[in-house]
Amino acid sequence: MPRTLRPGQRSELYTIDVRSGEHQLVFTSDEILFEAPNWTPDGELIVNGDGKLFRVDNGLVEIELGGVPDINNDHVVSPDGTTVYVSADDGHLYAVPLAGGVGRRVSNDRGAGFHHYLHGISPDGTTLAYIGLESVDGRRITNVWTIPAAGGADVQVTNDEHADDGSEYGPDGKWIYFNSERAGHAQLFRIGDEVEQLTFDERVNWFPHPAPDGSSIAYVSFPPGTEGHPADIEDVRLRLLTPDGIRELTTLFGGQGTMNVPSWSPDSTSFAYVAYPLGS
């Protein structure tokens, strides 16, 4: 069931210039709860809402998904800008021509209890990184997986019972960045030949998004003690992890849907996010 706005709530799509810290309101709606902006290689913004995918062009322009079931807020754009890969509510991953057309299922059938949640694509466009969610003896287990974008055999990258999410490739393709509770609560990590922890603070940190030029990592930070990545949290902070440390960019009312997927501009100067304020 797609998320909807609460009475008096609206969706606000912003971009932020990471050099100046300047925010620009791109689009707002008090009718549709849209989420999770992607940036295409030619500078176009894409969001989802009501189970559909939209271009942002003086409003929301629906992208034809070609028979794909309703989608959620996990979607990525191929590096060449021709294809959008989406996670659908049936638990599978699909590829759809960005210009519109027939959708193609990418994911394999791993059983009714297994769901694929897409977060990343390799810099060469050949491999998708997703979170595989399965139920084992009544427990929800999430791990990092990859699959060829053309379809093929899955590869399990992590294999444990720590809650993992937000798996996204870095610009060199050697690391997959993700958040995990293996440190006690959600912190940022990356995995290549080994697992490396990146944040160590008391806040609950989700969805690491490496800049295309590798200069920093944008992420969503929840208040201490937050469980999961809920919606409508007052003290949600957007932060940059840089070689010099953590840089605070803004605080907003949001969370789920604010910045779930890769949202950097192609030139690494800006990223996009969604806030969900209540009232005036």
PDB file of C-alpha atoms in Angstrom:
ATOM      1  CA  MET A   1       0.000   0.000   0.000  1.00  0.00           C
ATOM      2  CA  PRO A   2       1.624   3.320  -1.083  1.00  0.00           C
ATOM      3  CA  ARG A   3       2.186   5.897   1.645  1.00  0.00           C
ATOM      4  CA  THR A   4      -0.132   8.913   1.740  1.00  0.00           C
ATOM      5  CA  LEU A   5       0.099  12.387   3.239  1.00  0.00           C
ATOM      6  CA  ARG A   6      -1.382  13.087   6.650  1.00  0.00           C
ATOM      7  CA  PRO A   7      -3.956  15.896   7.011  1.00  0.00           C
ATOM      8  CA  GLY A   8      -2.139  19.223   6.664  1.00  0.00           C
ATOM      9  CA  GLN A   9       1.068  17.585   5.428  1.00  0.00           C
ATOM     10  CA  ARG A  10       2.917  18.200   2.165  1.00  0.00           C
ATOM     11  CA  SER A  11       5.859  16.783   0.223  1.00  0.00           C
ATOM     12  CA  GLU A  12       8.699  19.195  -0.568  1.00  0.00           C
ATOM     13  CA  LEU A  13      11.488  18.319  -2.996  1.00  0.00           C
ATOM     14  CA  TYR A  14      14.728  20.243  -2.424  1.00  0.00           C
ATOM     15  CA  THR A  15      18.213  20.337  -3.788  1.00  0.00           C
ATOM     16  CA  ILE A  16      21.141  21.479  -1.674  1.00  0.00           C
ATOM     17  CA  ASP A  17      24.454  22.825  -2.922  1.00  0.00           C
ATOM     18  CA  VAL A  18      27.061  21.119  -0.754  1.00  0.00           C
ATOM     19  CA  ARG A  19      29.608  23.903  -1.250  1.00  0.00           C
ATOM     20  CA  SER A  20      27.428  26.848  -0.235  1.00  0.00           C
ATOM     21  CA  GLY A  21      24.787  24.984   1.799  1.00  0.00           C
ATOM     22  CA  GLU A  22      22.078  26.778  -0.209  1.00  0.00           C
ATOM     23  CA  HIS A  23      18.725  24.956  -0.471  1.00  0.00           C
ATOM     24  CA  GLN A  24      16.387  25.282  -3.452  1.00  0.00           C
ATOM     25  CA  LEU A  25      12.734  24.217  -3.316  1.00  0.00           C
ATOM     26  CA  VAL A  26      12.084  22.426  -6.614  1.00  0.00           C
ATOM     27  CA  PHE A  27       8.523  21.182  -6.234  1.00  0.00           C
ATOM     28  CA  THR A  28       5.878  20.761  -3.552  1.00  0.00           C
ATOM     29  CA  SER A  29       2.554  18.930  -3.347  1.00  0.00           C
ATOM     30  CA  ASP A  30      -0.199  18.638  -0.775  1.00  0.00           C
ATOM     31  CA  GLU A  31      -1.880  15.889  -2.817  1.00  0.00           C
ATOM     32  CA  ILE A  32       0.704  13.161  -3.387  1.00  0.00           C
ATOM     33  CA  LEU A  33       3.358  11.801  -1.071  1.00  0.00           C
ATOM     34  CA  PHE A  34       6.367  11.490  -3.355  1.00  0.00           C
ATOM     35  CA  GLU A  35       9.677  10.015  -2.251  1.00  0.00           C
ATOM     36  CA  ALA A  36      13.287   9.104  -2.905  1.00  0.00           C
ATOM     37  CA  PRO A  37      14.724  11.392  -5.610  1.00  0.00           C
ATOM     38  CA  ASN A  38      17.175  10.100  -8.212  1.00  0.00           C
ATOM     39  CA  TRP A  39      19.148  12.346 -10.532  1.00  0.00           C
ATOM     40  CA  THR A  40      19.568  11.240 -14.147  1.00  0.00           C
ATOM     41  CA  PRO A  41      22.891  11.786 -15.985  1.00  0.00           C
ATOM     42  CA  ASP A  42      21.352  14.712 -17.905  1.00  0.00           C
ATOM     43  CA  GLY A  43      20.205  16.475 -14.719  1.00  0.00           C
ATOM     44  CA  GLU A  44      16.574  15.389 -14.491  1.00  0.00           C
ATOM     45  CA  LEU A  45      14.993  14.512 -11.134  1.00  0.00           C
ATOM     46  CA  ILE A  46      12.867  11.383 -10.652  1.00  0.00           C
ATOM     47  CA  VAL A  47      10.654  10.453  -7.694  1.00  0.00           C
ATOM     48  CA  ASN A  48       8.096   7.775  -6.861  1.00  0.00           C
ATOM     49  CA  GLY A  49       4.620   8.144  -5.378  1.00  0.00           C
ATOM     50  CA  ASP A  50       1.319   6.253  -5.315  1.00  0.00           C
ATOM     51  CA  GLY A  51       3.112   3.151  -6.621  1.00  0.00           C
ATOM     52  CA  LYS A  52       4.262   5.030  -9.749  1.00  0.00           C
ATOM     53  CA  LEU A  53       7.421   6.733 -11.001  1.00  0.00           C
ATOM     54  CA  PHE A  54       7.550  10.377 -12.105  1.00  0.00           C
ATOM     55  CA  ARG A  55       9.812  12.886 -13.779  1.00  0.00           C
ATOM     56  CA  VAL A  56       9.818  16.288 -12.088  1.00  0.00           C
ATOM     57  CA  ASP A  57       9.158  18.814 -14.838  1.00  0.00           C
ATOM     58  CA  ASN A  58       7.000  21.752 -13.685  1.00  0.00           C
ATOM     59  CA  GLY A  59       4.972  19.078 -11.935  1.00  0.00           C
ATOM     60  CA  LEU A  60       5.016  15.288 -11.858  1.00  0.00           C
ATOM     61  CA  VAL A  61       5.063  13.556 -15.258  1.00  0.00           C
ATOM     62  CA  GLU A  62       4.390   9.824 -15.020  1.00  0.00           C
ATOM     63  CA  ILE A  63       6.952   7.404 -16.494  1.00  0.00           C
ATOM     64  CA  GLU A  64       5.307   4.404 -18.135  1.00  0.00           C
ATOM     65  CA  LEU A  65       6.437   1.265 -16.293  1.00  0.00           C
ATOM     66  CA  GLY A  66       5.179  -1.189 -18.879  1.00  0.00           C
ATOM     67  CA  GLY A  67       3.223  -3.673 -16.817  1.00  0.00           C
ATOM     68  CA  VAL A  68       5.426  -3.570 -13.714  1.00  0.00           C
ATOM     69  CA  PRO A  69       3.438  -3.902 -10.454  1.00  0.00           C
ATOM     70  CA  ASP A  70       3.213  -0.907  -8.104  1.00  0.00           C
ATOM     71  CA  ILE A  71       6.697   0.142  -7.003  1.00  0.00           C
ATOM     72  CA  ASN A  72       8.135   1.310  -3.684  1.00  0.00           C
ATOM     73  CA  ASN A  73      10.811   3.918  -2.955  1.00  0.00           C
ATOM     74  CA  ASP A  74      13.825   1.836  -4.031  1.00  0.00           C
ATOM     75  CA  HIS A  75      14.883   2.702  -7.592  1.00  0.00           C
ATOM     76  CA  VAL A  76      18.098   3.592  -9.424  1.00  0.00           C
ATOM     77  CA  VAL A  77      19.017   4.984 -12.845  1.00  0.00           C
ATOM     78  CA  SER A  78      21.593   3.318 -15.093  1.00  0.00           C
ATOM     79  CA  PRO A  79      24.826   5.297 -15.626  1.00  0.00           C
ATOM     80  CA  ASP A  80      23.975   5.780 -19.311  1.00  0.00           C
ATOM     81  CA  GLY A  81      20.527   7.155 -18.453  1.00  0.00           C
ATOM     82  CA  THR A  82      18.593   4.695 -20.611  1.00  0.00           C
ATOM     83  CA  THR A  83      17.108   2.463 -17.917  1.00  0.00           C
ATOM     84  CA  VAL A  84      15.522   2.792 -14.506  1.00  0.00           C
ATOM     85  CA  TYR A  85      15.619  -0.222 -12.208  1.00  0.00           C
ATOM     86  CA  VAL A  86      12.829  -0.462  -9.640  1.00  0.00           C
ATOM     87  CA  SER A  87      11.711  -2.555  -6.664  1.00  0.00           C
ATOM     88  CA  ALA A  88       8.083  -3.586  -6.986  1.00  0.00           C
ATOM     89  CA  ASP A  89       5.590  -4.499  -4.306  1.00  0.00           C
ATOM     90  CA  ASP A  90       5.613  -8.114  -5.508  1.00  0.00           C
ATOM     91  CA  GLY A  91       9.148  -8.355  -4.054  1.00  0.00           C
ATOM     92  CA  HIS A  92      10.994  -8.372  -7.391  1.00  0.00           C
ATOM     93  CA  LEU A  93      13.337  -6.073  -9.324  1.00  0.00           C
ATOM     94  CA  TYR A  94      12.488  -4.784 -12.789  1.00  0.00           C
ATOM     95  CA  ALA A  95      14.252  -2.868 -15.563  1.00  0.00           C
ATOM     96  CA  VAL A  96      12.228  -0.272 -17.476  1.00  0.00           C
ATOM     97  CA  PRO A  97      13.335   1.956 -20.367  1.00  0.00           C
ATOM     98  CA  LEU A  98      13.464   5.473 -18.966  1.00  0.00           C
ATOM     99  CA  ALA A  99      11.717   6.733 -22.072  1.00  0.00           C
ATOM    100  CA  GLY A 100       8.863   4.354 -21.257  1.00  0.00           C
ATOM    101  CA  GLY A 101       8.214   0.833 -22.468  1.00  0.00           C
ATOM    102  CA  VAL A 102       7.803  -2.769 -21.406  1.00  0.00           C
ATOM    103  CA  GLY A 103       9.296  -3.700 -18.034  1.00  0.00           C
ATOM    104  CA  ARG A 104      11.645  -6.687 -17.701  1.00  0.00           C
ATOM    105  CA  ARG A 105      11.974  -8.688 -14.498  1.00  0.00           C
ATOM    106  CA  VAL A 106      15.600  -8.912 -13.359  1.00  0.00           C
ATOM    107  CA  SER A 107      15.395 -10.803 -10.061  1.00  0.00           C
ATOM    108  CA  ASN A 108      15.169 -14.526  -9.542  1.00  0.00           C
ATOM    109  CA  ASP A 109      12.469 -16.431  -7.705  1.00  0.00           C
ATOM    110  CA  ARG A 110      13.949 -17.190  -4.289  1.00  0.00           C
ATOM    111  CA  GLY A 111      10.654 -18.160  -2.678  1.00  0.00           C
ATOM    112  CA  ALA A 112       7.524 -16.329  -1.583  1.00  0.00           C
ATOM    113  CA  GLY A 113       9.144 -15.038   1.620  1.00  0.00           C
ATOM    114  CA  PHE A 114      12.120 -13.392  -0.114  1.00  0.00           C
ATOM    115  CA  HIS A 115      11.908  -9.698  -1.103  1.00  0.00           C
ATOM    116  CA  HIS A 116      14.397  -7.627  -3.112  1.00  0.00           C
ATOM    117  CA  TYR A 117      14.978  -3.962  -2.190  1.00  0.00           C
ATOM    118  CA  LEU A 118      17.135  -2.143  -4.730  1.00  0.00           C
ATOM    119  CA  HIS A 119      19.620   0.546  -3.706  1.00  0.00           C
ATOM    120  CA  GLY A 120      22.596   0.662  -6.038  1.00  0.00           C
ATOM    121  CA  ILE A 121      24.095   0.052  -9.461  1.00  0.00           C
ATOM    122  CA  SER A 122      27.777  -0.390 -10.284  1.00  0.00           C
ATOM    123  CA  PRO A 123      29.553   2.471 -12.084  1.00  0.00           C
ATOM    124  CA  ASP A 124      29.740   0.405 -15.280  1.00  0.00           C
ATOM    125  CA  GLY A 125      26.022  -0.380 -15.117  1.00  0.00           C
ATOM    126  CA  THR A 126      26.482  -4.145 -15.121  1.00  0.00           C
ATOM    127  CA  THR A 127      25.536  -5.065 -11.533  1.00  0.00           C
ATOM    128  CA  LEU A 128      22.750  -4.147  -9.115  1.00  0.00           C
ATOM    129  CA  ALA A 129      23.200  -4.068  -5.332  1.00  0.00           C
ATOM    130  CA  TYR A 130      20.098  -4.910  -3.321  1.00  0.00           C
ATOM    131  CA  ILE A 131      18.972  -5.903   0.136  1.00  0.00           C
ATOM    132  CA  GLY A 132      17.486  -9.367   0.324  1.00  0.00           C
ATOM    133  CA  LEU A 133      14.870  -9.760   3.032  1.00  0.00           C
ATOM    134  CA  GLU A 134      13.835 -13.262   4.068  1.00  0.00           C
ATOM    135  CA  SER A 135      11.932 -14.787   6.942  1.00  0.00           C
ATOM    136  CA  VAL A 136      13.769 -17.501   8.860  1.00  0.00           C
ATOM    137  CA  ASP A 137      11.877 -19.151  11.723  1.00  0.00           C
ATOM    138  CA  GLY A 138       9.784 -16.019  12.111  1.00  0.00           C
ATOM    139  CA  ARG A 139      12.814 -13.689  12.104  1.00  0.00           C
ATOM    140  CA  ARG A 140      13.361 -11.001   9.450  1.00  0.00           C
ATOM    141  CA  ILE A 141      16.884 -11.399   8.040  1.00  0.00           C
ATOM    142  CA  THR A 142      18.393  -8.759   5.742  1.00  0.00           C
ATOM    143  CA  ASN A 143      21.665  -9.085   3.847  1.00  0.00           C
ATOM    144  CA  VAL A 144      23.511  -7.384   1.010  1.00  0.00           C
ATOM    145  CA  TRP A 145      23.247  -9.130  -2.370  1.00  0.00           C
ATOM    146  CA  THR A 146      24.200  -8.373  -5.966  1.00  0.00           C
ATOM    147  CA  ILE A 147      22.761  -9.513  -9.297  1.00  0.00           C
ATOM    148  CA  PRO A 148      23.716  -8.786 -12.922  1.00  0.00           C
ATOM    149  CA  ALA A 149      21.582  -5.965 -14.330  1.00  0.00           C
ATOM    150  CA  ALA A 150      20.907  -8.133 -17.369  1.00  0.00           C
ATOM    151  CA  GLY A 151      19.695 -10.947 -15.120  1.00  0.00           C
ATOM    152  CA  GLY A 152      21.639 -13.932 -13.829  1.00  0.00           C
ATOM    153  CA  ALA A 153      22.886 -15.532 -10.658  1.00  0.00           C
ATOM    154  CA  ASP A 154      22.671 -13.676  -7.334  1.00  0.00           C
ATOM    155  CA  VAL A 155      25.746 -13.238  -5.141  1.00  0.00           C
ATOM    156  CA  GLN A 156      25.301 -12.937  -1.370  1.00  0.00           C
ATOM    157  CA  VAL A 157      27.752 -10.323  -0.058  1.00  0.00           C
ATOM    158  CA  THR A 158      26.914 -10.432   3.672  1.00  0.00           C
ATOM    159  CA  ASN A 159      25.657 -13.530   5.455  1.00  0.00           C
ATOM    160  CA  ASP A 160      24.655 -12.872   9.044  1.00  0.00           C
ATOM    161  CA  GLU A 161      21.690 -11.803  11.145  1.00  0.00           C
ATOM    162  CA  HIS A 162      22.686  -8.149  11.561  1.00  0.00           C
ATOM    163  CA  ALA A 163      20.086  -5.780  10.098  1.00  0.00           C
ATOM    164  CA  ASP A 164      21.608  -4.366   6.876  1.00  0.00           C
ATOM    165  CA  ASP A 165      20.134  -1.852   4.423  1.00  0.00           C
ATOM    166  CA  GLY A 166      20.930   0.792   1.809  1.00  0.00           C
ATOM    167  CA  SER A 167      23.543  -1.117  -0.220  1.00  0.00           C
ATOM    168  CA  GLU A 168      25.080   1.246  -2.781  1.00  0.00           C
ATOM    169  CA  TYR A 169      28.218   1.111  -4.909  1.00  0.00           C
ATOM    170  CA  GLY A 170      30.984   3.651  -4.510  1.00  0.00           C
ATOM    171  CA  PRO A 171      32.276   5.477  -7.604  1.00  0.00           C
ATOM    172  CA  ASP A 172      35.271   3.159  -8.027  1.00  0.00           C
ATOM    173  CA  GLY A 173      33.091   0.039  -7.945  1.00  0.00           C
ATOM    174  CA  LYS A 174      35.364  -1.621  -5.369  1.00  0.00           C
ATOM    175  CA  TRP A 175      33.197  -0.987  -2.309  1.00  0.00           C
ATOM    176  CA  ILE A 176      29.537  -1.395  -1.480  1.00  0.00           C
ATOM    177  CA  TYR A 177      28.369   1.100   1.151  1.00  0.00           C
ATOM    178  CA  PHE A 178      25.532   0.174   3.497  1.00  0.00           C
ATOM    179  CA  ASN A 179      24.108   0.745   6.966  1.00  0.00           C
ATOM    180  CA  SER A 180      24.030  -2.026   9.530  1.00  0.00           C
ATOM    181  CA  GLU A 181      23.201  -2.694  13.149  1.00  0.00           C
ATOM    182  CA  ARG A 182      26.280  -4.892  13.595  1.00  0.00           C
ATOM    183  CA  ALA A 183      27.736  -2.134  15.813  1.00  0.00           C
ATOM    184  CA  GLY A 184      24.695  -2.162  18.140  1.00  0.00           C
ATOM    185  CA  HIS A 185      22.579   0.403  16.279  1.00  0.00           C
ATOM    186  CA  ALA A 186      22.576   1.553  12.660  1.00  0.00           C
ATOM    187  CA  GLN A 187      25.940   2.931  11.554  1.00  0.00           C
ATOM    188  CA  LEU A 188      27.549   3.312   8.140  1.00  0.00           C
ATOM    189  CA  PHE A 189      29.850   0.637   6.727  1.00  0.00           C
ATOM    190  CA  ARG A 190      31.416  -0.405   3.476  1.00  0.00           C
ATOM    191  CA  ILE A 191      32.419  -3.840   2.245  1.00  0.00           C
ATOM    192  CA  GLY A 192      35.045  -4.884  -0.278  1.00  0.00           C
ATOM    193  CA  ASP A 193      37.563  -7.526   0.673  1.00  0.00           C
ATOM    194  CA  GLU A 194      36.619  -6.738   4.289  1.00  0.00           C
ATOM    195  CA  VAL A 195      34.027  -4.777   6.273  1.00  0.00           C
ATOM    196  CA  GLU A 196      34.985  -1.259   7.374  1.00  0.00           C
ATOM    197  CA  GLN A 197      32.946   0.868   9.807  1.00  0.00           C
ATOM    198  CA  LEU A 198      32.633   4.543   8.829  1.00  0.00           C
ATOM    199  CA  THR A 199      30.556   6.241  11.565  1.00  0.00           C
ATOM    200  CA  PHE A 200      30.776   5.745  15.319  1.00  0.00           C
ATOM    201  CA  ASP A 201      28.388   8.230  16.964  1.00  0.00           C
ATOM    202  CA  GLU A 202      25.263   7.825  19.090  1.00  0.00           C
ATOM    203  CA  ARG A 203      22.843   8.757  16.286  1.00  0.00           C
ATOM    204  CA  VAL A 204      21.133   6.178  14.076  1.00  0.00           C
ATOM    205  CA  ASN A 205      22.689   6.521  10.615  1.00  0.00           C
ATOM    206  CA  TRP A 206      21.118   5.262   7.381  1.00  0.00           C
ATOM    207  CA  PHE A 207      21.478   5.236   3.605  1.00  0.00           C
ATOM    208  CA  PRO A 208      25.060   6.207   2.721  1.00  0.00           C
ATOM    209  CA  HIS A 209      25.242   7.868  -0.700  1.00  0.00           C
ATOM    210  CA  PRO A 210      28.817   8.320  -1.994  1.00  0.00           C
ATOM    211  CA  ALA A 211      29.299  11.355  -4.235  1.00  0.00           C
ATOM    212  CA  PRO A 212      30.139  10.471  -7.858  1.00  0.00           C
ATOM    213  CA  ASP A 213      33.576  12.086  -7.454  1.00  0.00           C
ATOM    214  CA  GLY A 214      34.246  10.220  -4.187  1.00  0.00           C
ATOM    215  CA  SER A 215      34.658  13.441  -2.205  1.00  0.00           C
ATOM    216  CA  SER A 216      32.066  12.716   0.516  1.00  0.00           C
ATOM    217  CA  ILE A 217      29.132  10.553   1.592  1.00  0.00           C
ATOM    218  CA  ALA A 218      25.664  12.007   2.151  1.00  0.00           C
ATOM    219  CA  TYR A 219      23.436  10.184   4.619  1.00  0.00           C
ATOM    220  CA  VAL A 220      20.331  10.376   6.793  1.00  0.00           C
ATOM    221  CA  SER A 221      20.783  10.551  10.578  1.00  0.00           C
ATOM    222  CA  PHE A 222      17.992   9.773  13.064  1.00  0.00           C
ATOM    223  CA  PRO A 223      17.874  10.613  16.789  1.00  0.00           C
ATOM    224  CA  PRO A 224      19.512   8.157  19.206  1.00  0.00           C
ATOM    225  CA  GLY A 225      17.270   5.221  20.001  1.00  0.00           C
ATOM    226  CA  THR A 226      15.320   5.325  16.728  1.00  0.00           C
ATOM    227  CA  GLU A 227      14.342   1.862  15.529  1.00  0.00           C
ATOM    228  CA  GLY A 228      14.459   1.328  11.785  1.00  0.00           C
ATOM    229  CA  HIS A 229      14.024   4.318   9.446  1.00  0.00           C
ATOM    230  CA  PRO A 230      10.507   5.572  10.251  1.00  0.00           C
ATOM    231  CA  ALA A 231       8.577   8.402   8.629  1.00  0.00           C
ATOM    232  CA  ASP A 232       7.636  11.754  10.162  1.00  0.00           C
ATOM    233  CA  ILE A 233      10.495  12.169  12.633  1.00  0.00           C
ATOM    234  CA  GLU A 234      11.181  15.756  13.689  1.00  0.00           C
ATOM    235  CA  ASP A 235      14.943  15.654  14.210  1.00  0.00           C
ATOM    236  CA  VAL A 236      16.133  14.044  10.978  1.00  0.00           C
ATOM    237  CA  ARG A 237      19.514  15.381   9.931  1.00  0.00           C
ATOM    238  CA  LEU A 238      21.179  15.242   6.545  1.00  0.00           C
ATOM    239  CA  ARG A 239      24.912  14.971   6.929  1.00  0.00           C
ATOM    240  CA  LEU A 240      28.081  14.695   4.874  1.00  0.00           C
ATOM    241  CA  LEU A 241      30.887  12.371   5.877  1.00  0.00           C
ATOM    242  CA  THR A 242      34.048  14.009   4.528  1.00  0.00           C
ATOM    243  CA  PRO A 243      37.789  13.326   4.982  1.00  0.00           C
ATOM    244  CA  ASP A 244      37.695  16.093   7.621  1.00  0.00           C
ATOM    245  CA  GLY A 245      34.790  14.585   9.576  1.00  0.00           C
ATOM    246  CA  ILE A 246      31.014  14.990   9.762  1.00  0.00           C
ATOM    247  CA  ARG A 247      29.377  18.115   8.350  1.00  0.00           C
ATOM    248  CA  GLU A 248      25.783  19.006   9.278  1.00  0.00           C
ATOM    249  CA  LEU A 249      23.722  20.253   6.330  1.00  0.00           C
ATOM    250  CA  THR A 250      20.121  20.554   7.506  1.00  0.00           C
ATOM    251  CA  THR A 251      17.494  19.287   9.955  1.00  0.00           C
ATOM    252  CA  LEU A 252      14.009  18.433   8.736  1.00  0.00           C
ATOM    253  CA  PHE A 253      10.732  16.616   9.424  1.00  0.00           C
ATOM    254  CA  GLY A 254      10.912  13.385   7.482  1.00  0.00           C
ATOM    255  CA  GLY A 255      12.821  10.125   7.429  1.00  0.00           C
ATOM    256  CA  GLN A 256      11.334   7.335   5.329  1.00  0.00           C
ATOM    257  CA  GLY A 257      11.322   8.589   1.731  1.00  0.00           C
ATOM    258  CA  THR A 258      13.611  11.572   2.376  1.00  0.00           C
ATOM    259  CA  MET A 259      16.755  10.172   0.740  1.00  0.00           C
ATOM    260  CA  ASN A 260      16.507   6.384   0.369  1.00  0.00           C
ATOM    261  CA  VAL A 261      18.336   6.032  -2.945  1.00  0.00           C
ATOM    262  CA  PRO A 262      21.260   7.595  -4.886  1.00  0.00           C
ATOM    263  CA  SER A 263      20.387  11.288  -5.065  1.00  0.00           C
ATOM    264  CA  TRP A 264      23.601  13.128  -6.037  1.00  0.00           C
ATOM    265  CA  SER A 265      23.763  15.392  -9.054  1.00  0.00           C
ATOM    266  CA  PRO A 266      26.110  14.023 -11.750  1.00  0.00           C
ATOM    267  CA  ASP A 267      28.701  16.739 -11.030  1.00  0.00           C
ATOM    268  CA  SER A 268      28.748  16.006  -7.251  1.00  0.00           C
ATOM    269  CA  THR A 269      27.859  19.607  -6.361  1.00  0.00           C
ATOM    270  CA  SER A 270      24.316  18.941  -5.078  1.00  0.00           C
ATOM    271  CA  PHE A 271      21.989  16.259  -3.867  1.00  0.00           C
ATOM    272  CA  ALA A 272      18.204  16.059  -3.668  1.00  0.00           C
ATOM    273  CA  TYR A 273      15.955  15.179  -0.749  1.00  0.00           C
ATOM    274  CA  VAL A 274      12.307  15.303   0.324  1.00  0.00           C
ATOM    275  CA  ALA A 275      10.876  16.864   3.513  1.00  0.00           C
ATOM    276  CA  TYR A 276       7.349  16.223   4.811  1.00  0.00           C
ATOM    277  CA  PRO A 277       6.352  19.239   6.935  1.00  0.00           C
ATOM    278  CA  LEU A 278       3.051  19.501   8.773  1.00  0.00           C
ATOM    279  CA  GLY A 279       1.139  22.798   8.869  1.00  0.00           C
ATOM    280  CA  SER A 280       2.247  26.171   7.525  1.00  0.00           C
TER     281      SER A 280
END
